PDB file of C-alpha atoms in Angstrom:
ATOM      1  CA  MET A   1     -24.848 -26.224 -11.280  1.00  0.00           C
ATOM      2  CA  ASP A   2     -24.182 -22.782 -11.072  1.00  0.00           C
ATOM      3  CA  PRO A   3     -22.061 -21.796 -13.819  1.00  0.00           C
ATOM      4  CA  PHE A   4     -19.790 -19.814 -12.264  1.00  0.00           C
ATOM      5  CA  LEU A   5     -19.041 -22.239  -9.510  1.00  0.00           C
ATOM      6  CA  LYS A   6     -18.643 -24.883 -12.278  1.00  0.00           C
ATOM      7  CA  ALA A   7     -16.164 -22.454 -13.913  1.00  0.00           C
ATOM      8  CA  ALA A   8     -14.034 -22.316 -10.253  1.00  0.00           C
ATOM      9  CA  ILE A   9     -14.041 -26.182 -10.184  1.00  0.00           C
ATOM     10  CA  GLU A  10     -12.656 -26.031 -13.789  1.00  0.00           C
ATOM     11  CA  GLU A  11      -9.913 -24.116 -12.459  1.00  0.00           C
ATOM     12  CA  ALA A  12      -9.446 -26.464  -9.344  1.00  0.00           C
ATOM     13  CA  ARG A  13      -9.113 -29.430 -11.866  1.00  0.00           C
ATOM     14  CA  LEU A  14      -6.973 -27.548 -14.047  1.00  0.00           C
ATOM     15  CA  GLY A  15      -4.662 -27.335 -10.544  1.00  0.00           C
ATOM     16  CA  ALA A  16      -5.217 -31.065 -10.309  1.00  0.00           C
ATOM     17  CA  LEU A  17      -3.795 -31.794 -13.725  1.00  0.00           C
ATOM     18  CA  GLU A  18      -0.575 -29.793 -13.071  1.00  0.00           C
ATOM     19  CA  GLY A  19      -0.069 -31.507  -9.721  1.00  0.00           C
ATOM     20  CA  GLY A  20      -1.170 -28.548  -7.906  1.00  0.00           C
ATOM     21  CA  ILE A  21      -3.701 -27.840  -4.818  1.00  0.00           C
ATOM     22  CA  PRO A  22      -6.914 -28.212  -6.214  1.00  0.00           C
ATOM     23  CA  THR A  23      -8.737 -25.337  -5.520  1.00  0.00           C
ATOM     24  CA  GLY A  24     -10.199 -22.804  -7.807  1.00  0.00           C
ATOM     25  CA  SER A  25     -11.889 -19.713  -7.780  1.00  0.00           C
ATOM     26  CA  VAL A  26     -13.722 -16.652 -10.103  1.00  0.00           C
ATOM     27  CA  LEU A  27     -14.576 -13.256  -9.299  1.00  0.00           C
ATOM     28  CA  VAL A  28     -17.744 -12.259 -10.857  1.00  0.00           C
ATOM     29  CA  ARG A  29     -19.829  -8.978 -11.691  1.00  0.00           C
ATOM     30  CA  GLN A  30     -23.150  -8.601 -13.362  1.00  0.00           C
ATOM     31  CA  GLY A  31     -22.861 -12.095 -14.662  1.00  0.00           C
ATOM     32  CA  MET A  32     -18.865 -11.549 -16.185  1.00  0.00           C
ATOM     33  CA  ILE A  33     -16.110 -13.013 -14.879  1.00  0.00           C
ATOM     34  CA  LEU A  34     -13.413 -10.614 -14.315  1.00  0.00           C
ATOM     35  CA  GLY A  35     -10.470 -12.885 -12.858  1.00  0.00           C
ATOM     36  CA  ARG A  36     -10.210 -16.606 -12.511  1.00  0.00           C
ATOM     37  CA  GLY A  37      -7.649 -18.417 -10.462  1.00  0.00           C
ATOM     38  CA  ARG A  38      -6.286 -21.630  -8.787  1.00  0.00           C
ATOM     39  CA  ASN A  39      -3.757 -22.426  -5.735  1.00  0.00           C
ATOM     40  CA  ARG A  40      -0.202 -22.011  -7.366  1.00  0.00           C
ATOM     41  CA  ARG A  41       1.551 -23.189  -4.007  1.00  0.00           C
ATOM     42  CA  MET A  42       3.060 -26.293  -6.015  1.00  0.00           C
ATOM     43  CA  GLN A  43       3.294 -24.891  -9.902  1.00  0.00           C
ATOM     44  CA  MET A  44       5.012 -21.273  -8.733  1.00  0.00           C
ATOM     45  CA  GLY A  45       6.541 -22.056  -5.210  1.00  0.00           C
ATOM     46  CA  SER A  46       3.978 -19.359  -4.032  1.00  0.00           C
ATOM     47  CA  PRO A  47       2.806 -19.284  -0.563  1.00  0.00           C
ATOM     48  CA  ILE A  48       0.331 -16.369  -1.269  1.00  0.00           C
ATOM     49  CA  LEU A  49      -1.243 -17.528  -4.420  1.00  0.00           C
ATOM     50  CA  HIS A  50      -4.282 -19.567  -3.037  1.00  0.00           C
ATOM     51  CA  GLY A  51      -7.286 -19.705  -5.381  1.00  0.00           C
ATOM     52  CA  GLU A  52      -8.934 -16.760  -4.383  1.00  0.00           C
ATOM     53  CA  MET A  53      -5.797 -14.441  -4.228  1.00  0.00           C
ATOM     54  CA  ASP A  54      -4.750 -15.938  -7.999  1.00  0.00           C
ATOM     55  CA  ALA A  55      -8.092 -14.836  -9.157  1.00  0.00           C
ATOM     56  CA  LEU A  56      -7.777 -11.269  -7.538  1.00  0.00           C
ATOM     57  CA  GLN A  57      -4.570 -10.929  -9.345  1.00  0.00           C
ATOM     58  CA  ASN A  58      -5.480 -12.169 -12.508  1.00  0.00           C
ATOM     59  CA  ALA A  59      -8.576  -9.457 -12.390  1.00  0.00           C
ATOM     60  CA  GLY A  60      -5.873  -6.851 -11.902  1.00  0.00           C
ATOM     61  CA  ARG A  61      -6.329  -3.418 -10.604  1.00  0.00           C
ATOM     62  CA  LEU A  62     -10.023  -2.630 -10.311  1.00  0.00           C
ATOM     63  CA  PRO A  63     -11.528   0.691  -8.250  1.00  0.00           C
ATOM     64  CA  ALA A  64     -13.030  -0.055  -5.146  1.00  0.00           C
ATOM     65  CA  HIS A  65     -17.187  -0.053  -6.290  1.00  0.00           C
ATOM     66  CA  ILE A  66     -16.460  -2.772  -9.030  1.00  0.00           C
ATOM     67  CA  TYR A  67     -15.096  -4.992  -5.863  1.00  0.00           C
ATOM     68  CA  GLN A  68     -18.250  -3.672  -4.190  1.00  0.00           C
ATOM     69  CA  GLU A  69     -20.845  -5.347  -6.900  1.00  0.00           C
ATOM     70  CA  CYS A  70     -18.835  -9.020  -7.267  1.00  0.00           C
ATOM     71  CA  THR A  71     -19.385 -12.413  -6.127  1.00  0.00           C
ATOM     72  CA  LEU A  72     -16.153 -14.241  -5.122  1.00  0.00           C
ATOM     73  CA  TYR A  73     -16.656 -18.120  -6.092  1.00  0.00           C
ATOM     74  CA  THR A  74     -14.523 -20.237  -4.521  1.00  0.00           C
ATOM     75  CA  THR A  75     -14.178 -24.277  -4.247  1.00  0.00           C
ATOM     76  CA  LEU A  76     -12.953 -24.325  -0.879  1.00  0.00           C
ATOM     77  CA  SER A  77     -13.773 -22.179   2.503  1.00  0.00           C
ATOM     78  CA  PRO A  78     -11.623 -18.874   2.663  1.00  0.00           C
ATOM     79  CA  CYS A  79      -8.045 -19.189   4.796  1.00  0.00           C
ATOM     80  CA  ALA A  80      -7.632 -16.184   7.216  1.00  0.00           C
ATOM     81  CA  MET A  81      -5.397 -14.496   4.263  1.00  0.00           C
ATOM     82  CA  CYS A  82      -8.116 -14.935   1.653  1.00  0.00           C
ATOM     83  CA  ALA A  83     -11.194 -13.811   4.241  1.00  0.00           C
ATOM     84  CA  GLY A  84      -8.632 -10.698   4.911  1.00  0.00           C
ATOM     85  CA  ALA A  85      -8.573 -10.128   0.966  1.00  0.00           C
ATOM     86  CA  ILE A  86     -12.432 -10.060   0.600  1.00  0.00           C
ATOM     87  CA  LEU A  87     -13.100  -7.789   3.570  1.00  0.00           C
ATOM     88  CA  LEU A  88      -9.770  -5.339   2.351  1.00  0.00           C
ATOM     89  CA  TYR A  89     -11.766  -4.890  -1.303  1.00  0.00           C
ATOM     90  CA  GLY A  90     -15.173  -4.854   0.396  1.00  0.00           C
ATOM     91  CA  ILE A  91     -16.771  -8.055  -1.744  1.00  0.00           C
ATOM     92  CA  PRO A  92     -19.891  -7.873  -0.730  1.00  0.00           C
ATOM     93  CA  ARG A  93     -20.750 -12.088  -1.474  1.00  0.00           C
ATOM     94  CA  VAL A  94     -18.880 -15.325  -1.302  1.00  0.00           C
ATOM     95  CA  VAL A  95     -20.192 -18.683  -2.641  1.00  0.00           C
ATOM     96  CA  ILE A  96     -17.975 -21.449  -1.275  1.00  0.00           C
ATOM     97  CA  GLY A  97     -17.930 -24.969  -3.110  1.00  0.00           C
ATOM     98  CA  GLU A  98     -17.284 -27.018   0.581  1.00  0.00           C
ATOM     99  CA  ASN A  99     -16.325 -26.701   3.881  1.00  0.00           C
ATOM    100  CA  VAL A 100     -16.057 -29.885   4.780  1.00  0.00           C
ATOM    101  CA  THR A 101     -12.238 -30.667   3.987  1.00  0.00           C
ATOM    102  CA  PHE A 102     -11.476 -27.440   5.470  1.00  0.00           C
ATOM    103  CA  LEU A 103     -13.548 -24.948   7.312  1.00  0.00           C
ATOM    104  CA  GLY A 104     -11.949 -21.377   6.931  1.00  0.00           C
ATOM    105  CA  GLU A 105     -13.053 -17.762   8.488  1.00  0.00           C
ATOM    106  CA  GLU A 106     -16.520 -17.845   7.288  1.00  0.00           C
ATOM    107  CA  HIS A 107     -17.658 -16.904  10.701  1.00  0.00           C
ATOM    108  CA  TRP A 108     -15.074 -13.332  10.369  1.00  0.00           C
ATOM    109  CA  LEU A 109     -16.712 -13.026   7.157  1.00  0.00           C
ATOM    110  CA  LYS A 110     -20.376 -13.083   8.288  1.00  0.00           C
ATOM    111  CA  LYS A 111     -19.585 -11.004  11.404  1.00  0.00           C
ATOM    112  CA  ARG A 112     -18.485  -8.171   9.103  1.00  0.00           C
ATOM    113  CA  GLY A 113     -21.137  -8.261   6.831  1.00  0.00           C
ATOM    114  CA  VAL A 114     -20.384 -10.407   3.806  1.00  0.00           C
ATOM    115  CA  VAL A 115     -23.214 -12.794   2.404  1.00  0.00           C
ATOM    116  CA  ILE A 116     -21.701 -16.086   2.591  1.00  0.00           C
ATOM    117  CA  GLU A 117     -23.854 -19.185   0.503  1.00  0.00           C
ATOM    118  CA  LEU A 118     -22.478 -22.726   0.666  1.00  0.00           C
ATOM    119  CA  ALA A 119     -23.286 -24.890  -2.286  1.00  0.00           C
ATOM    120  CA  ASP A 120     -21.864 -28.289  -0.287  1.00  0.00           C
ATOM    121  CA  SER A 121     -20.347 -29.742  -3.713  1.00  0.00           C
ATOM    122  CA  GLU A 122     -19.539 -33.406  -3.749  1.00  0.00           C
ATOM    123  CA  GLU A 123     -17.444 -32.957  -6.411  1.00  0.00           C
ATOM    124  CA  CYS A 124     -15.338 -30.172  -4.680  1.00  0.00           C
ATOM    125  CA  VAL A 125     -15.096 -32.213  -1.567  1.00  0.00           C
ATOM    126  CA  ASP A 126     -13.981 -35.492  -4.093  1.00  0.00           C
ATOM    127  CA  LEU A 127     -11.263 -33.072  -5.339  1.00  0.00           C
ATOM    128  CA  MET A 128      -9.790 -31.974  -2.086  1.00  0.00           C
ATOM    129  CA  SER A 129      -9.905 -35.448  -0.142  1.00  0.00           C
ATOM    130  CA  ALA A 130      -8.145 -36.852  -3.216  1.00  0.00           C
ATOM    131  CA  PHE A 131      -5.597 -34.380  -2.851  1.00  0.00           C
ATOM    132  CA  ILE A 132      -5.024 -34.674   0.699  1.00  0.00           C
ATOM    133  CA  SER A 133      -5.080 -38.283   1.257  1.00  0.00           C
ATOM    134  CA  GLU A 134      -2.121 -38.366  -1.633  1.00  0.00           C
ATOM    135  CA  HIS A 135      -0.032 -35.176  -0.479  1.00  0.00           C
ATOM    136  CA  PRO A 136      -0.704 -34.456   2.912  1.00  0.00           C
ATOM    137  CA  ARG A 137       2.405 -32.827   3.937  1.00  0.00           C
ATOM    138  CA  GLN A 138       1.820 -30.511   1.023  1.00  0.00           C
ATOM    139  CA  TRP A 139      -1.687 -29.302   2.315  1.00  0.00           C
ATOM    140  CA  SER A 140      -0.637 -28.799   5.768  1.00  0.00           C
ATOM    141  CA  GLU A 141       2.275 -26.690   4.164  1.00  0.00           C
ATOM    142  CA  ASP A 142      -0.586 -24.662   2.699  1.00  0.00           C
ATOM    143  CA  LEU A 143      -2.511 -24.244   5.849  1.00  0.00           C
ATOM    144  CA  GLY A 144       0.654 -22.798   7.777  1.00  0.00           C
ATOM    145  CA  GLU A 145       0.772 -26.476   9.958  1.00  0.00           C
ATOM    146  CA  GLY A 146       2.200 -29.194  10.754  1.00  0.00           C
ATOM    147  CA  GLY A 147       6.372 -29.556  11.230  1.00  0.00           C
TER     148      GLY A 147
ATOM    149  CA  MET B   1      17.103   1.922  14.893  1.00  0.00           C
ATOM    150  CA  ASP B   2      16.385  -1.601  14.916  1.00  0.00           C
ATOM    151  CA  PRO B   3      18.036  -2.987  11.564  1.00  0.00           C
ATOM    152  CA  PHE B   4      15.161  -5.160  10.240  1.00  0.00           C
ATOM    153  CA  LEU B   5      12.900  -2.229  10.546  1.00  0.00           C
ATOM    154  CA  LYS B   6      15.437  -0.377   8.858  1.00  0.00           C
ATOM    155  CA  ALA B   7      15.673  -2.868   6.012  1.00  0.00           C
ATOM    156  CA  ALA B   8      12.031  -2.719   5.485  1.00  0.00           C
ATOM    157  CA  ILE B   9      12.175   0.894   5.152  1.00  0.00           C
ATOM    158  CA  GLU B  10      14.860   0.723   2.513  1.00  0.00           C
ATOM    159  CA  GLU B  11      12.231  -1.402   0.835  1.00  0.00           C
ATOM    160  CA  ALA B  12       9.630   1.270   1.237  1.00  0.00           C
ATOM    161  CA  ARG B  13      11.983   3.875   0.054  1.00  0.00           C
ATOM    162  CA  LEU B  14      12.536   1.557  -3.253  1.00  0.00           C
ATOM    163  CA  GLY B  15       8.954   1.020  -4.012  1.00  0.00           C
ATOM    164  CA  ALA B  16       8.760   5.390  -3.798  1.00  0.00           C
ATOM    165  CA  LEU B  17      11.672   5.579  -6.484  1.00  0.00           C
ATOM    166  CA  GLU B  18       9.516   3.298  -8.623  1.00  0.00           C
ATOM    167  CA  GLY B  19       6.754   5.795  -8.115  1.00  0.00           C
ATOM    168  CA  GLY B  20       5.102   2.946  -6.237  1.00  0.00           C
ATOM    169  CA  ILE B  21       3.204   2.980  -2.851  1.00  0.00           C
ATOM    170  CA  PRO B  22       5.893   3.608  -0.315  1.00  0.00           C
ATOM    171  CA  THR B  23       5.450   0.245   2.148  1.00  0.00           C
ATOM    172  CA  GLY B  24       7.918  -2.385   2.637  1.00  0.00           C
ATOM    173  CA  SER B  25       8.580  -5.561   4.787  1.00  0.00           C
ATOM    174  CA  VAL B  26      10.967  -8.072   5.942  1.00  0.00           C
ATOM    175  CA  LEU B  27      10.324 -11.363   7.225  1.00  0.00           C
ATOM    176  CA  VAL B  28      12.911 -12.281  10.099  1.00  0.00           C
ATOM    177  CA  ARG B  29      14.320 -15.369  11.677  1.00  0.00           C
ATOM    178  CA  GLN B  30      17.007 -16.084  13.964  1.00  0.00           C
ATOM    179  CA  GLY B  31      18.422 -12.570  13.081  1.00  0.00           C
ATOM    180  CA  MET B  32      18.156 -13.332   9.212  1.00  0.00           C
ATOM    181  CA  ILE B  33      16.136 -11.725   6.402  1.00  0.00           C
ATOM    182  CA  LEU B  34      14.055 -14.697   4.731  1.00  0.00           C
ATOM    183  CA  GLY B  35      12.317 -12.301   2.527  1.00  0.00           C
ATOM    184  CA  ARG B  36      12.130  -8.797   1.619  1.00  0.00           C
ATOM    185  CA  GLY B  37       9.410  -6.821  -0.254  1.00  0.00           C
ATOM    186  CA  ARG B  38       7.417  -4.075  -0.764  1.00  0.00           C
ATOM    187  CA  ASN B  39       4.066  -2.828  -2.268  1.00  0.00           C
ATOM    188  CA  ARG B  40       4.116  -3.669  -6.261  1.00  0.00           C
ATOM    189  CA  ARG B  41       0.475  -2.299  -6.683  1.00  0.00           C
ATOM    190  CA  MET B  42       1.630   0.297  -9.465  1.00  0.00           C
ATOM    191  CA  GLN B  43       4.917  -1.359 -10.402  1.00  0.00           C
ATOM    192  CA  MET B  44       3.307  -4.549 -11.183  1.00  0.00           C
ATOM    193  CA  GLY B  45      -0.247  -3.909 -11.656  1.00  0.00           C
ATOM    194  CA  SER B  46      -0.520  -6.301  -8.438  1.00  0.00           C
ATOM    195  CA  PRO B  47      -3.870  -5.967  -6.365  1.00  0.00           C
ATOM    196  CA  ILE B  48      -2.423  -8.598  -3.767  1.00  0.00           C
ATOM    197  CA  LEU B  49       1.465  -7.722  -3.470  1.00  0.00           C
ATOM    198  CA  HIS B  50       0.951  -5.238  -0.512  1.00  0.00           C
ATOM    199  CA  GLY B  51       4.631  -5.134   1.310  1.00  0.00           C
ATOM    200  CA  GLU B  52       4.041  -8.027   4.005  1.00  0.00           C
ATOM    201  CA  MET B  53       2.484 -10.208   1.074  1.00  0.00           C
ATOM    202  CA  ASP B  54       5.614  -9.698  -1.419  1.00  0.00           C
ATOM    203  CA  ALA B  55       8.191 -10.442   1.614  1.00  0.00           C
ATOM    204  CA  LEU B  56       6.094 -13.597   2.295  1.00  0.00           C
ATOM    205  CA  GLN B  57       6.253 -14.215  -1.400  1.00  0.00           C
ATOM    206  CA  ASN B  58       9.847 -13.787  -1.905  1.00  0.00           C
ATOM    207  CA  ALA B  59      10.527 -15.900   1.035  1.00  0.00           C
ATOM    208  CA  GLY B  60       9.268 -18.629  -0.807  1.00  0.00           C
ATOM    209  CA  ARG B  61       7.473 -21.770   0.157  1.00  0.00           C
ATOM    210  CA  LEU B  62       8.373 -22.504   4.087  1.00  0.00           C
ATOM    211  CA  PRO B  63       7.476 -25.130   6.402  1.00  0.00           C
ATOM    212  CA  ALA B  64       5.192 -23.942   9.443  1.00  0.00           C
ATOM    213  CA  HIS B  65       7.959 -24.393  12.150  1.00  0.00           C
ATOM    214  CA  ILE B  66       9.929 -21.482  10.537  1.00  0.00           C
ATOM    215  CA  TYR B  67       7.021 -19.028  10.190  1.00  0.00           C
ATOM    216  CA  GLN B  68       6.448 -19.724  13.898  1.00  0.00           C
ATOM    217  CA  GLU B  69       9.944 -18.696  14.745  1.00  0.00           C
ATOM    218  CA  CYS B  70       9.845 -15.086  12.534  1.00  0.00           C
ATOM    219  CA  THR B  71       9.092 -11.919  13.414  1.00  0.00           C
ATOM    220  CA  LEU B  72       7.290  -9.848  10.239  1.00  0.00           C
ATOM    221  CA  TYR B  73       8.434  -6.144  10.156  1.00  0.00           C
ATOM    222  CA  THR B  74       6.272  -4.050   8.243  1.00  0.00           C
ATOM    223  CA  THR B  75       6.442  -0.015   7.747  1.00  0.00           C
ATOM    224  CA  LEU B  76       2.570   0.305   7.844  1.00  0.00           C
ATOM    225  CA  SER B  77      -0.054  -1.247   9.888  1.00  0.00           C
ATOM    226  CA  PRO B  78      -1.093  -4.307   8.385  1.00  0.00           C
ATOM    227  CA  CYS B  79      -4.569  -4.678   6.690  1.00  0.00           C
ATOM    228  CA  ALA B  80      -7.051  -7.406   6.634  1.00  0.00           C
ATOM    229  CA  MET B  81      -5.500  -9.245   3.790  1.00  0.00           C
ATOM    230  CA  CYS B  82      -2.037  -9.157   5.208  1.00  0.00           C
ATOM    231  CA  ALA B  83      -2.992  -9.812   8.841  1.00  0.00           C
ATOM    232  CA  GLY B  84      -5.192 -12.542   7.523  1.00  0.00           C
ATOM    233  CA  ALA B  85      -1.640 -14.058   5.936  1.00  0.00           C
ATOM    234  CA  ILE B  86      -0.018 -13.627   9.340  1.00  0.00           C
ATOM    235  CA  LEU B  87      -2.206 -15.531  10.946  1.00  0.00           C
ATOM    236  CA  LEU B  88      -2.685 -18.201   8.225  1.00  0.00           C
ATOM    237  CA  TYR B  89       1.162 -18.851   8.934  1.00  0.00           C
ATOM    238  CA  GLY B  90       1.220 -18.346  12.927  1.00  0.00           C
ATOM    239  CA  ILE B  91       3.483 -15.706  12.843  1.00  0.00           C
ATOM    240  CA  PRO B  92       3.534 -15.098  16.335  1.00  0.00           C
ATOM    241  CA  ARG B  93       5.421 -11.145  16.271  1.00  0.00           C
ATOM    242  CA  VAL B  94       4.727  -8.258  14.170  1.00  0.00           C
ATOM    243  CA  VAL B  95       6.630  -5.116  14.301  1.00  0.00           C
ATOM    244  CA  ILE B  96       4.906  -1.778  12.792  1.00  0.00           C
ATOM    245  CA  GLY B  97       6.875   1.380  11.608  1.00  0.00           C
ATOM    246  CA  GLU B  98       3.483   3.386  12.137  1.00  0.00           C
ATOM    247  CA  ASN B  99      -0.307   3.298  12.059  1.00  0.00           C
ATOM    248  CA  VAL B 100      -0.854   7.018  12.091  1.00  0.00           C
ATOM    249  CA  THR B 101      -1.635   7.221   8.203  1.00  0.00           C
ATOM    250  CA  PHE B 102      -3.608   4.063   8.222  1.00  0.00           C
ATOM    251  CA  LEU B 103      -4.528   1.749  10.993  1.00  0.00           C
ATOM    252  CA  GLY B 104      -5.147  -1.976  10.416  1.00  0.00           C
ATOM    253  CA  GLU B 105      -6.323  -4.900  12.016  1.00  0.00           C
ATOM    254  CA  GLU B 106      -3.930  -4.600  14.894  1.00  0.00           C
ATOM    255  CA  HIS B 107      -6.951  -5.290  17.162  1.00  0.00           C
ATOM    256  CA  TRP B 108      -7.813  -8.736  15.181  1.00  0.00           C
ATOM    257  CA  LEU B 109      -4.189  -9.901  15.391  1.00  0.00           C
ATOM    258  CA  LYS B 110      -3.861  -9.216  19.151  1.00  0.00           C
ATOM    259  CA  LYS B 111      -6.902 -10.653  19.688  1.00  0.00           C
ATOM    260  CA  ARG B 112      -5.535 -13.994  18.390  1.00  0.00           C
ATOM    261  CA  GLY B 113      -2.618 -13.765  20.256  1.00  0.00           C
ATOM    262  CA  VAL B 114      -0.069 -12.139  17.551  1.00  0.00           C
ATOM    263  CA  VAL B 115       2.460  -9.905  19.665  1.00  0.00           C
ATOM    264  CA  ILE B 116       2.517  -6.141  17.941  1.00  0.00           C
ATOM    265  CA  GLU B 117       5.119  -3.698  18.699  1.00  0.00           C
ATOM    266  CA  LEU B 118       4.807  -0.399  17.155  1.00  0.00           C
ATOM    267  CA  ALA B 119       7.538   1.793  16.652  1.00  0.00           C
ATOM    268  CA  ASP B 120       6.076   4.915  15.877  1.00  0.00           C
ATOM    269  CA  SER B 121       8.775   5.868  12.970  1.00  0.00           C
ATOM    270  CA  GLU B 122       8.506   9.311  12.221  1.00  0.00           C
ATOM    271  CA  GLU B 123      10.251   8.321   8.752  1.00  0.00           C
ATOM    272  CA  CYS B 124       7.556   5.776   7.970  1.00  0.00           C
ATOM    273  CA  VAL B 125       4.858   8.624   8.461  1.00  0.00           C
ATOM    274  CA  ASP B 126       6.917  11.030   6.435  1.00  0.00           C
ATOM    275  CA  LEU B 127       7.017   8.954   3.353  1.00  0.00           C
ATOM    276  CA  MET B 128       3.154   7.776   3.593  1.00  0.00           C
ATOM    277  CA  SER B 129       1.920  11.374   4.143  1.00  0.00           C
ATOM    278  CA  ALA B 130       3.853  12.183   0.812  1.00  0.00           C
ATOM    279  CA  PHE B 131       2.660   9.611  -0.921  1.00  0.00           C
ATOM    280  CA  ILE B 132      -1.018  10.234   0.078  1.00  0.00           C
ATOM    281  CA  SER B 133      -0.963  13.902  -0.438  1.00  0.00           C
ATOM    282  CA  GLU B 134       0.847  13.480  -4.089  1.00  0.00           C
ATOM    283  CA  HIS B 135      -1.438   9.884  -4.957  1.00  0.00           C
ATOM    284  CA  PRO B 136      -4.738   9.960  -3.006  1.00  0.00           C
ATOM    285  CA  ARG B 137      -6.677   8.039  -5.750  1.00  0.00           C
ATOM    286  CA  GLN B 138      -3.973   5.081  -5.649  1.00  0.00           C
ATOM    287  CA  TRP B 139      -3.807   5.227  -1.887  1.00  0.00           C
ATOM    288  CA  SER B 140      -7.321   4.744  -1.909  1.00  0.00           C
ATOM    289  CA  GLU B 141      -7.406   1.853  -4.462  1.00  0.00           C
ATOM    290  CA  ASP B 142      -4.828   0.098  -2.451  1.00  0.00           C
ATOM    291  CA  LEU B 143      -7.391   0.378   0.546  1.00  0.00           C
ATOM    292  CA  GLY B 144     -10.441  -0.605  -1.754  1.00  0.00           C
ATOM    293  CA  GLU B 145     -12.053   2.620  -1.046  1.00  0.00           C
ATOM    294  CA  GLY B 146     -13.332   5.291  -2.981  1.00  0.00           C
ATOM    295  CA  GLY B 147     -14.978   5.156  -6.173  1.00  0.00           C
TER     296      GLY B 147
END
């Protein structure tokens, strides 16, 4: 498996161990991970720290040209917020673990010129499926859905 | 002036006093501020804490129906990331201080059914214009632009 998708899955597994939503992400440039992150809603009470946002946060402040040479790996299809962050920083390529349990804004990203690669990872699907069946309310909350 | 736009401007002014990018935001429901925030790039080294994101973060975890009854006030037209967060949580109405110094993703928000109200505030324009002329590099960085 791609070592960077593997690193994103490691983050998702750490999240699961913490009782969090098991999505993870890494920001990669020239074969180096600049930032890694995982969904922190449950752990930190945060509505904005999805895996991708946490990876961007942990990479810190970067000049524009760095982002423009990056690939963002994420275990799950990016939602509107994370897709917007990808566009804001002009990240040209996104590798997605799976889009079966949730299909995000891939169409919007492609329309704006972002290259999307789907890994179709069963491991990613299994992680999310287990979480959703055990914690449906928390998962709805993370999507701004439900009551 | 609308008291909530005034509160968002107060946040922006606090940001300016801290040496930060002077944008501010408040999340309001039924006449009450649930969260207030300001851009924290300079203060906290954060690439994700735009004013709107900081307000959402400070409002904490909320169930979907609460966001769906909110108005987000922001001193500056929302970028792709912040617009995406507005769509993720289904916030139905956004009041924008100004879109002269930066025009964000208003078109996308409108297309997805968000009601946009533009206050055309000179005070907001003046705050941003002063920052941009003094710190053009930091402003470019916040937009993922420049070198």
